[in-house]
CSV table of C-alpha atoms in Angstrom, one decimal:
chain,number,residue,atom,x,y,z
A,1,MET,CA,-16.0,29.6,-6.1
A,2,HIS,CA,-19.1,29.5,-8.3
A,3,LYS,CA,-21.5,26.7,-7.6
A,4,SER,CA,-22.2,25.8,-11.3
A,5,SER,CA,-18.5,25.6,-12.2
A,6,LEU,CA,-17.8,23.6,-9.0
A,7,SER,CA,-20.6,21.2,-9.8
A,8,GLY,CA,-19.0,20.3,-13.2
A,9,ILE,CA,-15.5,19.9,-11.8
A,10,LEU,CA,-16.6,17.6,-9.0
A,11,GLY,CA,-19.1,15.5,-11.0
A,12,LEU,CA,-22.1,16.7,-9.0
A,13,SER,CA,-24.6,17.1,-11.8
A,14,LYS,CA,-27.2,15.0,-9.9
A,15,TYR,CA,-26.9,17.1,-6.8
A,16,SER,CA,-28.0,20.6,-5.8
A,17,ILE,CA,-25.3,22.5,-4.0
A,18,ILE,CA,-26.7,24.2,-0.9
A,19,LYS,CA,-23.7,26.0,0.4
A,20,ILE,CA,-19.8,25.9,0.2
A,21,GLU,CA,-17.5,26.3,3.2
A,22,GLU,CA,-13.9,26.9,2.3
A,23,HIS,CA,-11.1,26.2,4.8
A,24,PRO,CA,-7.3,26.3,4.4
A,25,GLU,CA,-7.0,22.5,4.0
A,26,LYS,CA,-10.4,21.4,2.9
A,27,ILE,CA,-13.6,22.4,1.2
A,28,LEU,CA,-17.0,21.4,2.7
A,29,ILE,CA,-19.8,21.2,0.1
A,30,HIS,CA,-23.3,20.8,1.4
A,31,VAL,CA,-25.5,19.0,-1.1
A,32,LYS,CA,-28.8,17.2,-1.6
A,33,LEU,CA,-30.0,15.0,-4.5
A,34,ARG,CA,-32.0,16.9,-7.2
A,35,ARG,CA,-34.5,14.0,-7.7
A,36,ARG,CA,-37.7,14.5,-5.7
A,37,THR,CA,-38.5,10.8,-5.4
A,38,GLY,CA,-36.8,7.7,-4.0
A,39,VAL,CA,-36.8,4.1,-5.1
A,40,CYS,CA,-37.9,1.5,-2.6
A,41,PRO,CA,-35.3,-1.3,-2.2
A,42,GLY,CA,-38.1,-3.8,-1.5
A,43,CYS,CA,-40.5,-3.3,-4.4
A,44,SER,CA,-38.6,-0.9,-6.6
A,45,LYS,CA,-41.5,1.6,-6.7
A,46,ARG,CA,-40.9,5.3,-6.6
A,47,SER,CA,-42.3,7.4,-3.8
A,48,SER,CA,-42.4,11.2,-3.3
A,49,LYS,CA,-43.6,11.1,0.2
A,50,VAL,CA,-40.8,12.1,2.6
A,51,HIS,CA,-41.0,10.5,6.0
A,52,GLU,CA,-38.2,12.5,7.6
A,53,HIS,CA,-34.9,14.3,6.9
A,54,THR,CA,-32.0,12.4,8.4
A,55,SER,CA,-28.7,13.7,9.8
A,56,PRO,CA,-26.2,14.9,7.2
A,57,GLN,CA,-23.6,12.4,6.1
A,58,THR,CA,-20.0,13.4,5.4
A,59,ILE,CA,-18.4,11.7,2.4
A,60,LYS,CA,-14.8,12.1,1.2
A,61,HIS,CA,-14.6,13.3,-2.4
A,62,ILE,CA,-11.8,14.3,-4.8
A,63,SER,CA,-9.4,17.1,-4.2
A,64,ILE,CA,-9.2,20.5,-5.8
A,65,GLY,CA,-5.6,21.6,-6.0
A,66,CYS,CA,-4.1,21.0,-2.6
A,67,ARG,CA,-7.4,20.9,-0.7
A,68,GLN,CA,-9.6,17.8,0.0
A,69,THR,CA,-13.3,18.1,-0.6
A,70,HIS,CA,-15.9,16.6,1.6
A,71,LEU,CA,-19.6,16.3,0.6
A,72,ILE,CA,-22.0,17.0,3.4
A,73,VAL,CA,-25.0,15.1,2.0
A,74,TYR,CA,-28.5,15.9,3.3
A,75,LYS,CA,-30.5,12.6,2.9
A,76,ARG,CA,-34.2,11.9,3.1
A,77,ARG,CA,-36.1,9.0,4.4
A,78,PHE,CA,-39.1,8.1,2.1
A,79,TRP,CA,-42.3,6.2,2.9
A,80,CYS,CA,-43.3,3.4,0.6
A,81,SER,CA,-47.1,3.0,0.4
A,82,VAL,CA,-46.8,-0.5,-1.1
A,83,CYS,CA,-44.4,-2.0,1.4
A,84,GLN,CA,-45.7,0.2,4.2
A,85,LYS,CA,-42.1,0.8,5.2
A,86,THR,CA,-39.6,3.7,5.3
A,87,TYR,CA,-36.2,3.7,3.5
A,88,ASN,CA,-33.2,5.9,3.0
A,89,GLU,CA,-32.6,7.4,-0.5
A,90,LYS,CA,-29.5,6.0,-2.3
A,91,ILE,CA,-26.6,8.4,-2.7
A,92,ASN,CA,-25.0,8.5,-6.2
A,93,MET,CA,-21.3,7.7,-6.5
A,94,VAL,CA,-21.2,6.0,-3.1
A,95,LYS,CA,-21.4,2.2,-2.6
A,96,LYS,CA,-23.2,0.8,0.5
A,97,TRP,CA,-21.2,1.3,3.7
A,98,GLN,CA,-18.6,3.5,2.0
A,99,ARG,CA,-17.6,6.9,3.3
A,100,HIS,CA,-15.9,8.0,0.1
A,101,THR,CA,-17.0,8.4,-3.6
A,102,ASP,CA,-16.1,6.3,-6.6
A,103,LEU,CA,-14.4,9.3,-8.1
A,104,LEU,CA,-12.0,9.4,-5.1
A,105,GLU,CA,-11.1,5.8,-5.7
A,106,ASP,CA,-10.1,6.7,-9.2
A,107,GLU,CA,-8.0,9.6,-7.9
A,108,ILE,CA,-6.2,7.3,-5.4
A,109,ILE,CA,-5.4,4.7,-8.1
A,110,GLN,CA,-4.0,7.6,-10.3
A,111,GLY,CA,-2.1,9.0,-7.3
A,112,LEU,CA,-0.4,5.7,-6.5
A,113,ARG,CA,0.9,5.5,-10.1
A,114,GLU,CA,2.8,8.7,-9.4
A,115,MET,CA,3.6,8.8,-5.7
A,116,SER,CA,3.9,6.8,-2.5
A,117,PHE,CA,1.1,5.7,-0.1
A,118,LEU,CA,2.1,8.5,2.2
A,119,GLY,CA,2.0,11.1,-0.6
A,120,THR,CA,-1.4,9.9,-1.7
A,121,GLN,CA,-2.7,10.0,1.9
A,122,LYS,CA,-1.6,13.6,2.3
A,123,LYS,CA,-3.4,14.5,-1.0
A,124,THR,CA,-6.6,12.6,-0.5
A,125,GLY,CA,-6.9,12.2,3.2
A,126,VAL,CA,-7.4,8.4,2.8
A,127,HIS,CA,-5.1,6.4,5.1
A,128,TYR,CA,-2.9,3.4,4.1
A,129,GLN,CA,-5.3,0.6,4.9
A,130,GLN,CA,-8.2,2.2,2.9
A,131,GLN,CA,-5.8,2.7,0.0
A,132,VAL,CA,-4.9,-1.0,0.1
A,133,GLU,CA,-8.6,-2.1,0.2
A,134,ILE,CA,-9.3,0.2,-2.8
A,135,LEU,CA,-6.3,-1.3,-4.7
A,136,LYS,CA,-7.6,-4.8,-4.0
A,137,LYS,CA,-10.8,-4.0,-6.0
A,138,PHE,CA,-8.6,-3.5,-9.1
A,139,MET,CA,-6.4,-6.5,-8.5
A,140,LYS,CA,-6.9,-10.0,-9.8
A,141,PRO,CA,-4.0,-11.7,-8.1
A,142,PHE,CA,-5.2,-15.2,-8.5
A,143,GLU,CA,-5.7,-14.9,-12.3
A,144,ALA,CA,-2.1,-14.6,-13.4
A,145,ASN,CA,-1.1,-14.7,-17.0
A,146,TRP,CA,0.9,-17.9,-17.7
A,147,LYS,CA,1.1,-17.7,-21.5
A,148,ARG,CA,4.8,-17.1,-21.7
A,149,GLU,CA,5.5,-19.8,-19.1
A,150,SER,CA,3.5,-22.3,-21.0
A,151,ARG,CA,5.8,-21.9,-23.9
A,152,MET,CA,9.0,-22.3,-21.8
A,153,LYS,CA,10.8,-25.6,-21.3
A,154,SER,CA,11.4,-24.8,-17.6
A,155,PHE,CA,11.7,-21.8,-15.4
A,156,SER,CA,12.2,-20.7,-11.7
A,157,LEU,CA,9.8,-18.8,-9.5
A,158,GLY,CA,10.6,-16.1,-6.9
A,159,MET,CA,8.3,-15.5,-3.9
A,160,ASP,CA,9.1,-12.7,-1.5
A,161,GLY,CA,7.0,-11.0,1.2
A,162,HIS,CA,7.0,-7.2,1.6
A,163,SER,CA,5.3,-4.7,3.9
A,164,PHE,CA,4.5,-1.3,2.4
A,165,SER,CA,4.9,1.5,5.0
A,166,GLY,CA,5.3,-1.1,7.7
A,167,HIS,CA,1.8,-2.5,7.4
A,168,ASP,CA,0.5,-5.9,6.5
A,169,MET,CA,2.6,-8.2,4.3
A,170,VAL,CA,1.9,-8.8,0.6
A,171,LEU,CA,3.6,-11.5,-1.5
A,172,THR,CA,5.3,-10.8,-4.8
A,173,VAL,CA,5.6,-13.7,-7.2
A,174,THR,CA,8.0,-13.4,-10.2
A,175,ASN,CA,9.5,-15.5,-13.0
A,176,LEU,CA,13.2,-15.4,-12.3
A,177,THR,CA,14.2,-16.9,-15.6
A,178,ILE,CA,12.8,-14.3,-18.0
A,179,PRO,CA,12.5,-12.3,-15.6
A,180,LYS,CA,9.0,-10.8,-15.2
A,181,MET,CA,6.3,-10.0,-12.6
A,182,ILE,CA,3.6,-12.7,-12.3
A,183,SER,CA,1.4,-11.5,-9.4
A,184,ILE,CA,1.2,-9.8,-6.1
A,185,LEU,CA,-0.9,-11.7,-3.5
A,186,PRO,CA,-2.9,-9.5,-1.1
A,187,SER,CA,-1.2,-11.2,1.9
A,188,ASP,CA,1.5,-13.8,2.7
A,189,LYS,CA,-1.0,-16.0,4.6
A,190,LYS,CA,-1.1,-19.7,3.8
A,191,LYS,CA,-4.6,-19.6,2.5
A,192,ASP,CA,-3.7,-17.0,-0.2
A,193,ILE,CA,-0.5,-18.8,-1.2
A,194,ASP,CA,-2.4,-22.2,-1.4
A,195,HIS,CA,-5.1,-20.5,-3.5
A,196,PHE,CA,-2.5,-19.0,-5.9
A,197,LEU,CA,-0.4,-22.2,-6.3
A,198,ASN,CA,-3.5,-24.3,-6.7
A,199,GLY,CA,-4.6,-22.1,-9.6
A,200,ILE,CA,-1.4,-22.6,-11.7
A,201,PRO,CA,-2.4,-24.4,-14.9
A,202,LYS,CA,-1.6,-28.1,-15.0
A,203,ASP,CA,0.6,-27.8,-18.0
A,204,VAL,CA,2.7,-25.1,-16.3
A,205,LYS,CA,3.3,-26.7,-13.0
A,206,PRO,CA,5.8,-29.4,-14.3
A,207,LYS,CA,7.8,-26.7,-15.9
A,208,ILE,CA,8.6,-24.9,-12.6
A,209,SER,CA,12.0,-26.3,-11.8
A,210,ALA,CA,12.8,-24.3,-8.6
A,211,VAL,CA,11.3,-21.7,-6.3
A,212,CYS,CA,13.3,-19.1,-4.4
A,213,ILE,CA,11.9,-18.1,-1.0
A,214,ASP,CA,13.0,-16.5,2.3
A,215,MET,CA,13.1,-18.5,5.5
A,216,THR,CA,9.3,-18.6,6.1
A,217,ALA,CA,8.2,-22.1,6.9
A,218,GLY,CA,4.7,-21.5,5.6
A,219,TYR,CA,6.0,-20.8,2.1
A,220,LYS,CA,7.9,-24.1,2.1
A,221,SER,CA,5.0,-26.2,3.3
A,222,SER,CA,2.7,-24.8,0.6
A,223,LEU,CA,5.2,-25.4,-2.1
A,224,LYS,CA,5.8,-29.0,-1.1
A,225,LYS,CA,2.0,-29.5,-1.2
A,226,HIS,CA,1.3,-27.8,-4.6
A,227,LEU,CA,4.6,-28.1,-6.4
A,228,PRO,CA,6.1,-31.3,-5.1
A,229,ASP,CA,8.5,-31.7,-8.1
A,230,ALA,CA,9.9,-28.1,-7.8
A,231,ARG,CA,13.2,-27.7,-5.8
A,232,ILE,CA,13.0,-25.1,-3.0
A,233,VAL,CA,15.9,-22.7,-2.8
A,234,VAL,CA,16.3,-20.5,0.2
A,235,ASP,CA,17.6,-17.0,-0.7
A,236,ARG,CA,21.3,-16.9,0.3
A,237,PHE,CA,20.9,-13.3,1.4
A,238,HIS,CA,18.2,-14.3,3.9
A,239,ILE,CA,20.5,-16.9,5.4
A,240,ILE,CA,23.2,-14.3,6.0
A,241,GLN,CA,20.6,-11.8,7.2
A,242,ASP,CA,19.4,-14.4,9.7
A,243,ALA,CA,23.0,-14.8,10.8
A,244,ASN,CA,23.4,-11.0,11.3
A,245,ASN,CA,20.1,-10.9,13.3
A,246,ARG,CA,21.5,-13.5,15.6
A,247,ILE,CA,24.7,-11.6,16.1
A,248,ASP,CA,22.9,-8.4,16.8
A,249,GLU,CA,20.5,-10.0,19.3
A,250,GLU,CA,23.5,-11.5,21.2
A,251,ARG,CA,25.2,-8.1,21.1
A,252,CYS,CA,22.1,-6.4,22.6
A,253,ILE,CA,21.9,-8.9,25.4
A,254,ALA,CA,25.6,-8.5,26.2
A,255,ASN,CA,25.4,-4.7,26.2
A,256,GLU,CA,22.4,-4.8,28.6
A,257,MET,CA,23.9,-7.4,31.0
A,258,LEU,CA,27.5,-6.0,31.0
A,259,LYS,CA,26.6,-2.4,30.5
A,260,PHE,CA,28.8,-2.2,27.4
A,261,GLU,CA,28.1,-0.1,24.2
A,262,ALA,CA,29.4,-2.5,21.6
A,263,PRO,CA,28.6,-0.8,18.2
A,264,LYS,CA,26.1,-2.5,15.9
A,265,LYS,CA,27.5,-1.7,12.5
A,266,LEU,CA,31.0,-3.0,13.3
A,267,PHE,CA,29.7,-6.6,13.9
A,268,LEU,CA,27.5,-6.5,10.8
A,269,ARG,CA,30.4,-5.7,8.5
A,270,ASN,CA,31.8,-8.5,6.3
A,271,LYS,CA,35.3,-9.6,7.2
A,272,GLU,CA,36.9,-8.3,3.9
A,273,HIS,CA,35.3,-4.9,4.4
A,274,LEU,CA,36.9,-4.2,7.7
A,275,THR,CA,39.7,-1.6,7.7
A,276,ASP,CA,42.9,-2.4,9.7
A,277,GLN,CA,41.6,-0.2,12.5
A,278,GLN,CA,38.3,-1.9,12.5
A,279,GLN,CA,39.9,-5.4,12.6
A,280,GLU,CA,41.8,-4.3,15.8
A,281,GLN,CA,38.6,-2.9,17.3
A,282,ILE,CA,36.6,-6.1,16.6
A,283,LYS,CA,39.3,-8.3,18.1
A,284,ARG,CA,39.2,-6.2,21.3
A,285,TRP,CA,35.4,-6.5,21.4
A,286,PHE,CA,35.5,-10.3,20.9
A,287,LYS,CA,37.7,-10.6,24.0
A,288,LYS,CA,35.0,-8.8,26.0
A,289,LEU,CA,32.1,-10.5,24.1
A,290,PRO,CA,33.3,-14.0,23.2
A,291,ASP,CA,29.7,-15.3,22.4
A,292,VAL,CA,29.3,-12.6,19.8
A,293,GLY,CA,32.7,-13.5,18.4
A,294,VAL,CA,31.6,-17.1,18.0
A,295,LEU,CA,28.5,-16.2,16.1
A,296,TRP,CA,30.4,-13.8,13.9
A,297,PHE,CA,32.9,-16.5,13.0
A,298,PHE,CA,30.1,-18.9,11.9
A,299,LYS,CA,28.5,-16.1,9.9
A,300,GLU,CA,31.7,-15.7,8.0
A,301,SER,CA,31.9,-19.4,7.6
A,302,LEU,CA,28.5,-19.4,5.9
A,303,ARG,CA,29.6,-16.6,3.6
A,304,GLU,CA,32.6,-18.7,2.7
A,305,MET,CA,30.4,-21.7,2.0
A,306,TYR,CA,28.5,-19.7,-0.6
A,307,THR,CA,31.8,-19.3,-2.6
A,308,SER,CA,31.9,-23.1,-3.0
A,309,LYS,CA,32.6,-24.4,-6.5
A,310,ASP,CA,29.7,-26.9,-6.3
A,311,SER,CA,27.1,-28.4,-4.1
A,312,GLU,CA,29.4,-31.2,-2.9
A,313,GLN,CA,32.0,-28.8,-1.5
A,314,ALA,CA,29.2,-26.6,-0.1
A,315,GLN,CA,27.7,-29.6,1.7
A,316,LYS,CA,31.0,-30.5,3.4
A,317,ARG,CA,31.3,-26.9,4.6
A,318,LEU,CA,27.7,-26.7,5.8
A,319,ASP,CA,28.1,-30.0,7.7
A,320,LEU,CA,31.2,-28.5,9.4
A,321,ILE,CA,29.3,-25.4,10.3
A,322,ILE,CA,26.4,-27.3,11.8
A,323,SER,CA,28.6,-29.7,13.8
A,324,GLY,CA,30.7,-26.7,15.0
A,325,LEU,CA,27.6,-24.9,16.2
A,326,TYR,CA,26.5,-27.9,18.2
A,327,LYS,CA,30.0,-28.3,19.8
A,328,GLN,CA,29.6,-24.8,21.3
A,329,GLN,CA,27.0,-26.4,23.6
A,330,SER,CA,25.0,-23.2,24.1
A,331,LYS,CA,21.3,-22.7,23.4
A,332,THR,CA,22.0,-19.9,21.0
A,333,THR,CA,24.3,-21.9,18.8
A,334,SER,CA,22.2,-25.1,19.0
A,335,ASP,CA,19.1,-23.2,17.9
A,336,TRP,CA,21.0,-21.8,14.9
A,337,ALA,CA,22.3,-25.3,14.1
A,338,ARG,CA,18.7,-26.7,14.1
A,339,THR,CA,17.5,-23.9,11.8
A,340,LEU,CA,20.3,-24.7,9.3
A,341,GLU,CA,19.3,-28.4,9.5
A,342,ARG,CA,15.6,-27.5,8.7
A,343,TRP,CA,16.8,-25.5,5.7
A,344,TYR,CA,19.6,-27.9,4.8
A,345,GLU,CA,18.4,-29.0,1.4
A,346,PRO,CA,17.0,-25.6,0.3
A,347,ILE,CA,20.4,-24.0,1.2
A,348,LEU,CA,22.3,-26.6,-0.9
A,349,ASN,CA,19.8,-26.3,-3.8
A,350,TYR,CA,21.2,-22.9,-4.4
A,351,PHE,CA,24.4,-24.4,-5.9
A,352,ASP,CA,22.4,-26.3,-8.5
A,353,TYR,CA,20.2,-23.3,-9.6
A,354,LYS,CA,22.1,-20.2,-8.5
A,355,ILE,CA,18.9,-18.1,-8.1
A,356,THR,CA,18.1,-15.4,-5.6
A,357,ASN,CA,15.2,-13.0,-5.0
A,358,GLY,CA,17.2,-9.9,-5.9
A,359,TYR,CA,14.8,-9.3,-8.9
A,360,THR,CA,11.7,-10.0,-6.8
A,361,GLU,CA,12.7,-7.6,-4.1
A,362,GLY,CA,13.6,-5.0,-6.7
A,363,MET,CA,10.0,-5.2,-8.0
A,364,HIS,CA,8.7,-3.9,-4.6
A,365,THR,CA,9.9,-0.4,-5.4
A,366,ARG,CA,8.1,-0.5,-8.8
A,367,VAL,CA,4.9,-2.0,-7.6
A,368,LYS,CA,3.1,1.2,-6.4
A,369,GLY,CA,3.9,3.1,-9.6
A,370,ASN,CA,2.5,0.3,-11.9
A,371,PHE,CA,0.0,-1.4,-9.6
A,372,VAL,CA,-2.9,-1.4,-12.0
A,373,LEU,CA,-0.7,-2.3,-15.0
A,374,VAL,CA,0.6,-5.3,-13.2
A,375,PHE,CA,-2.8,-6.9,-13.1
A,376,SER,CA,-4.1,-5.8,-16.5
């Protein structure tokens, strides 16, 4: 590959290419800055006196085809006669403490519009956490656009945490009434949630009638502090998911203690979705695992509660479920009952607002492809 053409493709006009090493998966380009002088960071005076040549520094750069490029930069250390000190010359296209170029950041942003984090990592060699940090530079999560909401009489918010590729959580915030994306917070930590909620315009806050969340206590406490007039609605699907988690945990314990192999999927199926054969199977398992059977019964009771015609009927059914759990007199059922008591009002608020985070969760799959557009 010719040096002059490569220099133009890779944006290396300010560098002299010393040599090029081509490998199957990467290209190593040895470069040095063309300028013969360096600028002192202390007094801003230029100096041409080279004190020493430092060890080459490897910098990740943009890819060519399917191969990643790495710049092997030969740096100089200059002597400033004014300050009587030495200093390293500054590398173009690279910010302080970075080990990749600004052009690579642009490539990553473009890549995430078209592919997953994993696909972008394979193409650029930049791992997930670095990609997230680069994305954060382009994000303004605490500067949401509330223009449409300011014109609305009332609306409901959705808040849902999500972990991309199994890494740290981010928090998606949506308007469930329109619906539309509002923001994605860089984490689901309380400080970020408080920062965001505190930044909602004063004329918009009273218009937020309800907020749908999962069963994260931190979300609830932040909402009570910053949006005291908004009703908190716990997502019905998270209530059932919590029930299924409790059933599966009890199944795993029983399998280990009794050396059984009770199948997971059978106990997670809803009652009406069981075939005649599966109904017979589950009855036989409940005779062997009565504690699992009890939890499954109360999970189905919760599902039935969500078919209630109004909050009054739902409240009666929920009260029966909680009292029934306590009557079992086991730690497992008592813990579940206390959880339902803690979320008592948010559970019943569903019947007044009928909102879920289905839209919010659906936005997670669209976030990567439109990450920059979301915050523009």
